[in-house]
Coordinates of C-alpha atoms in Angstrom, one line a residue:
M3 CA 0.0 0.0 0.0
T4 CA 1.3 3.4 -0.9
I5 CA 0.3 6.7 0.6
Y6 CA 0.8 9.7 -1.7
G7 CA 1.0 13.2 -0.3
I8 CA 3.2 15.9 1.1
K9 CA 5.0 15.5 4.4
N10 CA 4.1 18.8 5.9
C11 CA 0.4 18.6 5.1
N12 CA -1.8 18.4 8.3
T13 CA -4.3 16.1 6.6
V14 CA -1.5 13.7 5.5
K15 CA 0.0 13.8 9.0
S16 CA -3.4 12.9 10.5
A17 CA -3.7 10.0 8.1
L18 CA -0.2 8.7 8.7
D19 CA -0.7 8.9 12.5
W20 CA -3.9 6.9 12.1
L21 CA -2.2 4.3 10.0
K22 CA 0.7 3.9 12.4
K23 CA -1.7 3.8 15.4
H24 CA -3.6 1.0 13.7
N25 CA -0.5 -0.9 12.6
V26 CA -1.2 -0.5 8.9
E27 CA 1.9 -1.1 6.8
F28 CA 2.5 1.4 4.1
E29 CA 5.1 3.2 1.9
F30 CA 5.0 7.0 1.7
H31 CA 5.5 8.8 -1.6
D32 CA 6.1 12.5 -1.2
Y33 CA 5.0 14.5 -4.3
K34 CA 7.4 17.3 -3.4
A35 CA 10.5 15.0 -3.2
K36 CA 9.6 12.3 -5.8
G37 CA 7.2 14.1 -8.2
I38 CA 4.3 12.2 -9.9
T39 CA 3.9 10.9 -13.4
D40 CA 1.3 11.7 -16.0
A41 CA 0.5 8.0 -16.2
K42 CA -0.2 7.8 -12.5
L43 CA -2.4 10.9 -12.6
K44 CA -4.3 9.6 -15.6
A45 CA -4.8 6.2 -13.9
W46 CA -6.2 7.9 -10.8
S47 CA -8.3 10.2 -12.9
K48 CA -9.9 7.2 -14.6
Q49 CA -10.8 5.7 -11.2
V50 CA -12.0 8.7 -9.1
G51 CA -12.4 11.5 -11.7
W52 CA -10.0 14.4 -12.3
E53 CA -12.4 16.7 -10.5
S54 CA -11.9 14.7 -7.3
L55 CA -8.1 14.9 -7.6
V56 CA -7.9 18.6 -7.9
N57 CA -8.2 20.1 -4.4
K58 CA -10.1 23.3 -5.1
R59 CA -10.4 24.1 -1.4
G60 CA -6.7 24.3 -0.8
T61 CA -4.4 27.3 -0.6
T62 CA -2.5 26.3 -3.8
W63 CA -5.7 26.4 -5.9
R64 CA -6.9 29.7 -4.3
Q65 CA -3.5 31.3 -5.1
L66 CA -3.8 30.4 -8.8
D67 CA -4.7 33.1 -11.3
E68 CA -8.4 33.0 -12.2
S69 CA -7.5 32.4 -15.8
V70 CA -5.5 29.3 -14.8
Q71 CA -8.4 28.0 -12.6
A72 CA -10.8 28.6 -15.5
G73 CA -8.6 26.7 -17.8
V74 CA -8.9 23.5 -15.8
R75 CA -11.9 22.1 -17.6
N76 CA -10.8 18.6 -18.6
E77 CA -8.5 15.8 -17.6
A78 CA -5.6 16.9 -19.8
A79 CA -5.6 20.4 -18.2
A80 CA -6.0 19.0 -14.7
V81 CA -3.2 16.5 -15.2
A82 CA -0.9 19.2 -16.5
L83 CA -1.7 21.4 -13.5
M84 CA -1.2 18.6 -11.0
K85 CA 2.1 17.6 -12.5
E86 CA 3.3 21.2 -12.4
K87 CA 1.9 22.1 -8.9
T88 CA 1.7 18.9 -7.0
S89 CA 0.3 20.7 -3.9
V90 CA -3.0 21.0 -5.8
I91 CA -3.5 17.2 -5.7
K92 CA -6.0 16.2 -3.0
R93 CA -4.3 14.3 -0.4
P94 CA -3.6 11.8 1.0
L95 CA -4.3 9.3 -1.7
I96 CA -4.0 5.7 -0.8
E97 CA -3.3 3.2 -3.5
E98 CA -2.9 -0.6 -3.4
D99 CA -2.1 -2.7 -6.5
G100 CA -2.9 0.2 -8.8
K101 CA -6.3 0.8 -7.2
V102 CA -7.2 4.0 -5.4
L103 CA -8.6 2.9 -2.0
L104 CA -9.1 6.3 -0.4
L105 CA -8.8 10.0 -1.2
G106 CA -8.5 12.5 1.7
F107 CA -8.7 11.6 5.3
D108 CA -12.0 10.5 7.0
E109 CA -11.4 8.3 10.0
A110 CA -14.7 6.5 9.5
E111 CA -13.8 5.6 5.9
Y112 CA -10.3 4.5 6.9
K113 CA -11.8 2.2 9.5
K114 CA -14.2 0.7 7.0
V115 CA -11.7 0.3 4.2
L116 CA -8.4 -0.5 6.0
K117 CA -9.4 -2.5 9.0
K118 CA -9.0 -6.1 8.1

């Protein structure tokens, strides 16, 4: 299982703390340090929709020029933006065997999906 996110994000920290507390084994992939591929973003987009992947409530989105925001109207534009500004990707994203299990952090959902 791989957790994708940014180390200094509070939501990611909450998720990682929850996973450690519940002894869930995982590997962490930091977008800032390791980047993210077009192929990975497109695969996620097919599973959860590009609209779900773009965090429009975050600081990074709000700081974008309105024309840039307005230009994100399809998967190609969203993938290009997420690749350039990884902080705009909703996080954390939990993936296992190429399948998106969870997006964001909701303790109830984590209990439901990850408790085996």
